[in-house]
Short mmCIF file of C-alpha atoms in Angstrom, two decimals:
data_model
loop_
_atom_site.label_atom_id
_atom_site.label_comp_id
_atom_site.label_asym_id
_atom_site.label_seq_id
_atom_site.Cartn_x
_atom_site.Cartn_y
_atom_site.Cartn_z
CA ARG A 1 83.76 55.04 -16.12
CA MET A 2 84.61 58.10 -18.16
CA LEU A 3 80.97 58.97 -18.75
CA SER A 4 79.50 57.84 -15.42
CA GLY A 5 79.79 61.29 -13.74
CA TYR A 6 79.51 63.35 -16.91
CA LYS A 7 76.69 65.94 -17.05
CA PRO A 8 75.37 66.84 -20.50
CA LYS A 9 75.48 70.52 -21.60
CA ASN A 10 73.75 70.32 -25.01
CA ASP A 11 70.38 71.79 -25.79
CA VAL A 12 67.47 69.50 -26.65
CA ARG A 13 67.24 70.74 -30.25
CA ASP A 14 71.00 70.39 -30.77
CA SER A 15 70.85 66.89 -29.30
CA TYR A 16 68.18 65.86 -31.82
CA LYS A 17 70.32 67.29 -34.62
CA ILE A 18 73.42 65.43 -33.41
CA LEU A 19 71.41 62.18 -33.42
CA GLU A 20 70.07 63.10 -36.87
CA LEU A 21 66.47 62.96 -35.61
CA GLU A 22 63.46 65.21 -35.37
CA GLU A 23 61.43 66.08 -32.31
CA GLY A 24 58.49 63.77 -31.70
CA CYS A 25 60.31 60.56 -32.77
CA SER A 26 59.85 57.31 -30.91
CA LEU A 27 62.16 55.74 -28.38
CA ASP A 28 63.12 52.94 -30.81
CA ASP A 29 64.23 55.50 -33.38
CA VAL A 30 66.43 57.18 -30.76
CA ARG A 31 68.04 53.91 -29.81
CA ASN A 32 68.62 52.83 -33.41
CA SER A 33 70.20 56.14 -34.30
CA TYR A 34 72.40 56.02 -31.20
CA ARG A 35 73.61 52.52 -32.03
CA ASN A 36 74.47 53.44 -35.61
CA LEU A 37 76.35 56.59 -34.56
CA ALA A 38 78.15 54.71 -31.77
CA LYS A 39 79.36 52.07 -34.24
CA LYS A 40 80.51 54.89 -36.49
CA TYR A 41 82.35 57.13 -33.98
CA HIS A 42 83.38 54.74 -31.17
CA PRO A 43 87.19 54.70 -30.69
CA ASP A 44 87.31 50.91 -30.45
CA SER A 45 85.35 50.35 -33.65
CA SER A 46 87.05 49.48 -36.90
CA SER A 47 85.36 52.33 -38.70
CA GLY A 48 87.45 54.89 -40.52
CA MET A 49 85.45 57.76 -38.93
CA ALA A 50 86.21 56.75 -35.32
CA ASP A 51 86.49 59.84 -33.13
CA SER A 52 86.34 59.98 -29.34
CA ARG A 53 85.12 63.60 -29.20
CA ALA A 54 82.31 62.91 -31.65
CA PHE A 55 81.33 59.81 -29.67
CA ILE A 56 81.18 61.86 -26.45
CA ARG A 57 78.86 64.40 -28.15
CA VAL A 58 76.66 61.54 -29.38
CA GLU A 59 76.53 60.03 -25.87
CA GLU A 60 75.62 63.44 -24.35
CA ALA A 61 72.92 64.01 -26.95
CA TYR A 62 71.50 60.53 -26.37
CA ARG A 63 71.13 61.19 -22.64
CA VAL A 64 69.46 64.56 -23.25
CA VAL A 65 66.99 63.07 -25.70
CA LEU A 66 66.17 60.20 -23.31
CA ASN A 67 65.47 62.71 -20.51
CA ASP A 68 63.30 64.74 -22.82
CA LEU A 69 61.26 61.72 -23.88
CA ALA A 70 60.94 60.58 -20.28
CA ALA A 71 59.67 64.02 -19.24
CA LYS A 72 57.15 63.98 -22.04
CA GLN A 73 55.92 60.47 -21.24
CA LYS A 74 56.18 61.06 -17.44
CA LEU A 75 58.42 58.01 -17.01
CA ASP A 76 61.79 57.50 -15.40
CA PRO A 77 64.31 57.00 -18.21
CA GLY A 78 66.30 54.53 -16.13
CA GLU A 79 63.26 52.32 -15.49
CA GLU A 80 62.14 52.59 -19.10
CA GLU A 81 65.54 51.51 -20.37
CA GLU A 82 65.76 48.67 -17.86
CA ASP A 83 62.30 47.37 -18.80
CA GLN A 84 63.10 47.52 -22.49
CA PHE A 85 66.35 45.59 -22.20
CA LYS A 86 65.13 43.08 -19.59
CA SER A 87 62.99 41.24 -22.11
CA LYS A 88 65.92 41.02 -24.53
CA SER A 89 68.34 39.41 -22.04
CA LEU A 90 68.97 35.70 -22.15
CA GLN A 91 66.55 33.81 -19.96
CA HIS A 92 69.06 31.21 -18.76
CA ARG A 93 71.28 33.86 -17.15
CA HIS A 94 68.95 33.94 -14.15
CA TYR A 95 70.09 30.38 -13.35
CA LEU A 96 73.85 30.74 -13.75
CA SER A 97 74.29 31.23 -9.96
CA PHE A 98 73.13 29.41 -6.83
CA GLU A 99 73.30 26.11 -8.78
CA GLY A 100 69.94 26.92 -10.37
CA VAL A 101 68.12 26.74 -7.00
CA GLY A 102 65.25 29.04 -6.05
CA ILE A 103 63.07 31.62 -7.73
CA GLY A 104 62.49 35.33 -7.30
CA THR A 105 64.95 38.13 -6.66
CA PRO A 106 68.66 37.42 -6.03
CA SER A 107 68.25 37.96 -2.29
CA GLN A 108 65.31 35.54 -2.13
CA ARG A 109 67.19 32.99 -4.19
CA GLU A 110 70.24 33.35 -1.92
CA LYS A 111 68.13 32.53 1.15
CA GLN A 112 66.60 29.54 -0.61
CA TYR A 113 70.06 28.38 -1.71
CA MET A 114 71.41 28.58 1.87
CA GLN A 115 68.50 26.46 3.10
CA PHE A 116 69.15 23.99 0.27
CA ARG A 117 72.80 23.68 1.31
CA VAL A 118 71.80 23.02 4.92
CA ASP A 119 69.38 20.28 3.86
CA ARG A 120 71.97 18.70 1.57
CA ALA A 121 74.63 18.72 4.28
CA THR A 122 72.20 17.06 6.70
CA GLU A 123 71.43 14.31 4.19
CA GLN A 124 75.13 13.71 3.55
CA VAL A 125 75.83 13.41 7.29
CA LEU A 126 73.03 10.89 7.68
CA GLU A 127 74.28 8.84 4.70
CA TYR A 128 77.83 8.88 6.07
CA ARG A 129 76.68 7.64 9.48
CA GLN A 130 74.59 4.91 7.88
CA GLN A 131 77.49 3.71 5.71
CA ARG A 132 79.84 3.75 8.69
CA LEU A 133 77.48 1.66 10.81
CA GLU A 134 76.96 -0.79 7.95
CA SER A 135 80.72 -1.14 7.43
CA LEU A 136 81.28 -1.70 11.16
CA TYR A 137 78.63 -4.41 11.37
CA ALA A 138 79.84 -6.03 8.14
CA GLY A 139 83.44 -5.92 9.35
CA SER A 140 82.53 -7.46 12.67
CA ASP A 141 80.65 -10.29 10.94
CA LEU A 142 83.60 -10.95 8.61
CA SER A 143 86.06 -10.92 11.48
CA ARG A 144 83.92 -13.37 13.42
CA ALA A 145 83.68 -15.68 10.41
CA LYS A 146 87.47 -15.51 9.93
CA GLU A 147 88.08 -16.27 13.59
CA VAL A 148 85.74 -19.27 13.42
CA ARG A 149 87.48 -20.63 10.31
CA GLN A 150 90.90 -20.07 11.81
CA SER A 151 89.96 -21.79 15.06
CA LYS A 152 88.62 -24.78 13.14
CA LYS A 153 91.82 -24.94 11.12
CA VAL A 154 93.94 -24.82 14.26
CA LYS A 155 91.88 -27.57 15.85
CA ILE A 156 92.23 -29.82 12.79
CA THR A 157 95.98 -29.21 12.63
CA GLN A 158 96.42 -30.00 16.29
CA ALA A 159 94.33 -33.16 15.94
CA VAL A 160 96.46 -34.36 13.00
CA GLU A 161 99.66 -33.60 14.87
CA ARG A 162 98.45 -35.54 17.92
CA LEU A 163 97.44 -38.46 15.70
CA VAL A 164 100.86 -38.53 14.00
CA GLU A 165 102.63 -38.30 17.35
CA ASP A 166 100.54 -41.17 18.73
CA LEU A 167 101.36 -43.33 15.71
CA ILE A 168 105.08 -42.59 16.08
CA GLN A 169 105.04 -43.46 19.76
CA GLU A 170 103.13 -46.66 19.06
CA SER A 171 105.63 -47.68 16.37
CA MET A 172 108.56 -46.96 18.68
CA ALA A 173 106.94 -49.11 21.39
CA LYS A 174 106.59 -51.98 18.94
CA GLY A 175 110.24 -51.68 17.88
CA ASP A 176 109.61 -50.71 14.27
CA PHE A 177 112.45 -48.15 14.37
CA ASP A 178 115.10 -50.54 15.70
CA ASN A 179 116.11 -51.91 12.30
CA LEU A 180 116.58 -48.50 10.59
CA SER A 181 119.83 -47.97 8.67
CA GLY A 182 122.14 -45.49 10.33
CA LYS A 183 120.77 -46.00 13.81
CA GLY A 184 123.13 -44.63 16.45
CA LYS A 185 125.25 -42.80 13.83
CA PRO A 186 125.62 -39.00 13.63
CA LEU A 187 123.56 -37.15 11.05
CA GLN A 188 125.27 -36.04 7.86
CA LYS A 189 125.79 -32.39 7.13
CA PHE A 190 122.97 -30.76 5.27
CA SER A 191 125.13 -29.06 2.66
CA ASP A 192 128.69 -28.21 1.85
CA SER A 193 127.80 -24.51 1.81
CA PRO A 194 127.53 -22.97 5.27
CA HIS A 195 125.36 -20.14 3.86
CA ILE A 196 122.36 -22.42 3.13
CA ASP A 197 120.04 -23.15 6.02
CA PRO A 198 118.96 -26.79 6.64
CA MET A 199 115.32 -26.11 5.72
CA THR A 200 116.22 -24.72 2.26
CA HIS A 201 118.61 -27.60 1.67
CA ASN A 202 115.97 -30.18 2.56
CA LEU A 203 113.36 -28.53 0.37
CA ASN A 204 115.74 -28.41 -2.57
CA ARG A 205 116.73 -32.04 -2.04
CA ILE A 206 113.08 -33.15 -1.95
CA LEU A 207 112.31 -31.23 -5.15
CA ILE A 208 115.35 -32.66 -6.96
CA ASP A 209 114.57 -36.19 -5.84
CA ASN A 210 111.07 -35.86 -7.29
CA GLY A 211 112.30 -34.62 -10.67
CA TYR A 212 111.56 -30.94 -10.22
CA GLN A 213 113.57 -28.48 -12.35
CA PRO A 214 113.39 -24.66 -12.30
CA GLU A 215 111.85 -22.86 -15.22
CA TRP A 216 115.09 -21.30 -16.42
CA ILE A 217 116.80 -24.71 -16.59
CA LEU A 218 113.97 -26.09 -18.71
CA LEU A 219 114.15 -23.05 -21.00
CA GLN A 220 117.92 -23.39 -21.34
CA LYS A 221 117.60 -27.06 -22.23
CA GLU A 222 114.86 -26.32 -24.76
CA ILE A 223 116.92 -23.56 -26.41
CA ARG A 224 119.97 -25.79 -26.76
CA GLU A 225 117.96 -28.66 -28.20
CA THR A 226 116.20 -26.32 -30.65
CA ILE A 227 119.41 -24.76 -32.00
CA GLU A 228 121.00 -28.18 -32.46
CA ARG A 229 117.94 -29.39 -34.34
CA LEU A 230 117.94 -26.32 -36.58
CA ARG A 231 121.66 -26.71 -37.35
CA LYS A 232 121.26 -30.37 -38.29
CA SER A 233 118.19 -29.67 -40.43
CA ILE A 234 119.84 -26.92 -42.49
CA VAL A 235 122.94 -29.07 -43.07
CA ALA A 236 120.74 -31.97 -44.13
CA SER A 237 118.80 -29.69 -46.48
CA ARG A 238 122.05 -28.47 -48.05
CA ARG A 239 123.25 -32.03 -48.59
CA LYS A 240 120.09 -32.86 -50.49
CA LEU A 241 120.96 -30.20 -53.06
CA GLY A 242 123.56 -30.72 -55.75
CA GLU A 243 127.09 -29.36 -55.99
CA PRO A 244 127.23 -26.95 -57.72
CA MET A 245 123.60 -25.92 -57.34
CA THR A 246 121.43 -25.24 -60.36
CA LEU A 247 119.17 -22.20 -60.65
CA SER A 248 116.13 -24.01 -59.22
CA GLU A 249 118.24 -25.46 -56.42
CA GLN A 250 119.52 -21.98 -55.59
CA LYS A 251 115.93 -20.72 -55.30
CA GLN A 252 115.09 -23.66 -53.08
CA TRP A 253 118.13 -22.93 -50.94
CA GLY A 254 116.98 -19.30 -50.60
CA ARG A 255 113.59 -20.43 -49.33
CA ILE A 256 115.30 -22.76 -46.87
CA CYS A 257 117.42 -19.87 -45.57
CA GLU A 258 114.33 -17.64 -45.15
CA GLN A 259 112.57 -20.31 -43.13
CA PHE A 260 115.73 -20.79 -41.09
CA ALA A 261 115.83 -17.01 -40.37
CA GLU A 262 112.23 -17.11 -39.11
CA ASP A 263 113.04 -20.05 -36.83
CA ILE A 264 116.07 -18.18 -35.45
CA GLY A 265 113.87 -15.13 -34.72
CA LYS A 266 111.44 -17.27 -32.72
CA LEU A 267 114.35 -18.85 -30.88
CA ASN A 268 115.71 -15.40 -29.97
CA LYS A 269 112.37 -14.56 -28.33
CA ARG A 270 112.79 -17.64 -26.15
CA VAL A 271 116.27 -16.38 -25.31
CA ASP A 272 114.74 -13.08 -24.13
CA ASN A 273 112.31 -14.95 -21.89
CA PHE A 274 115.16 -17.04 -20.52
CA ASN A 275 117.22 -13.94 -19.68
CA LEU A 276 114.29 -12.52 -17.71
CA VAL A 277 113.96 -15.52 -15.39
CA VAL A 278 117.53 -16.77 -15.04
CA PRO A 279 118.75 -15.96 -11.49
CA ILE A 280 122.45 -15.80 -12.34
CA LEU A 281 123.70 -12.98 -14.56
CA SER A 282 126.58 -15.01 -15.95
CA ARG A 283 124.13 -17.67 -17.21
CA GLN A 284 122.35 -15.29 -19.56
CA MET A 285 122.46 -16.06 -23.29
CA VAL A 286 123.03 -13.90 -26.36
CA HIS A 287 120.93 -13.91 -29.53
CA PHE A 288 121.75 -16.28 -32.35
CA SER A 289 122.82 -14.65 -35.62
CA THR A 290 121.22 -15.98 -38.82
CA ASP A 291 124.21 -15.12 -41.00
CA LYS A 292 126.68 -16.78 -38.65
CA GLU A 293 124.54 -19.89 -38.38
CA ILE A 294 124.22 -20.18 -42.18
CA LEU A 295 127.99 -19.71 -42.54
CA ARG A 296 128.53 -22.38 -39.90
CA ALA A 297 126.18 -24.73 -41.77
CA ARG A 298 128.16 -24.20 -45.00
CA LYS A 299 131.44 -24.97 -43.24
CA THR A 300 129.92 -28.07 -41.69
CA TYR A 301 128.64 -29.17 -45.09
CA GLU A 302 132.07 -28.63 -46.67
CA ALA A 303 133.77 -30.61 -43.91
CA VAL A 304 131.29 -33.47 -44.35
CA MET A 305 131.80 -33.45 -48.12
CA GLU A 306 135.60 -33.55 -47.65
CA LYS A 307 135.29 -36.56 -45.35
CA VAL A 308 133.05 -38.30 -47.87
CA SER A 309 135.48 -37.59 -50.72
CA ASP A 310 138.46 -38.81 -48.64
CA SER A 311 136.65 -42.01 -47.76
CA ASP A 312 135.76 -42.55 -51.43
CA THR A 313 139.37 -42.04 -52.55
CA LYS A 314 140.62 -44.48 -49.89
CA GLU A 315 138.11 -47.11 -51.01
CA ASN A 316 139.13 -46.61 -54.62
CA GLU A 317 142.82 -46.97 -53.75
CA GLY A 318 142.08 -50.12 -51.76
CA GLU A 319 140.17 -51.67 -54.65
CA GLU A 320 142.98 -50.80 -57.09
CA GLY A 321 145.56 -52.35 -54.73
CA LYS A 322 143.49 -55.51 -54.50
#
């Protein structure tokens, strides 16, 4: 911007001297010298000799020398410079716009790109209409098939209901319902709770009569049975060991406690699953503690051993009395 409207004032000979060239040099020499001096004096370069005034003199001299060479070769310096740099530009930059469509000048490529967009939009409209028609026809076929299936289902249901009603009426005419227990008596209430509708009560009663139990009740029962089994097994394992325990028995007892801790961890996972499905918050369960269970097993073992010792002393006293 600073140099766009700047007019050079240097003489041709002085310009050659500033560029450190001699008259009659080639255009490549001029460009190479200008690049080297620009790198040396440009204010934005990291060179220690950067100087804006010197760079302006170099720029002015470069323009004068280019005009002089162009006058000698009877060429336009702007066209010469454009032709020289056009071959050095990256080839793929011609295709960075217009989505790579078209060839020729930018204006020609723009016209070709506009026509390409029109053709693409037309194809998209045709595809959209085709898909819409296909979906409509497919939806109509599916709806017809659903209506046919539903009508058949309704007909079958009505036929079964009529058959059942005919059988009931036939049985009533024969007098099969005369000997039923509770005939002529009022129906019992469905439930003691007024908040439960008769349908829910009947469904629950049918499920209970057929042995159905909810998942959370089965999980609760399984957890209780498992903890009782684990408690009995650890007490039985402790009774098998001596009193006091030897070194090998202590190691065996440690392994028993480790296995017991693993079983308690698995049981606590079942407790988590139970708490997720139980419908009543007050019915939720807490985790079992391994340390508390082992301490409980020791107390149980001590109580059992005390009972055994008391029974032995009583038997001994009875034998002595006899």
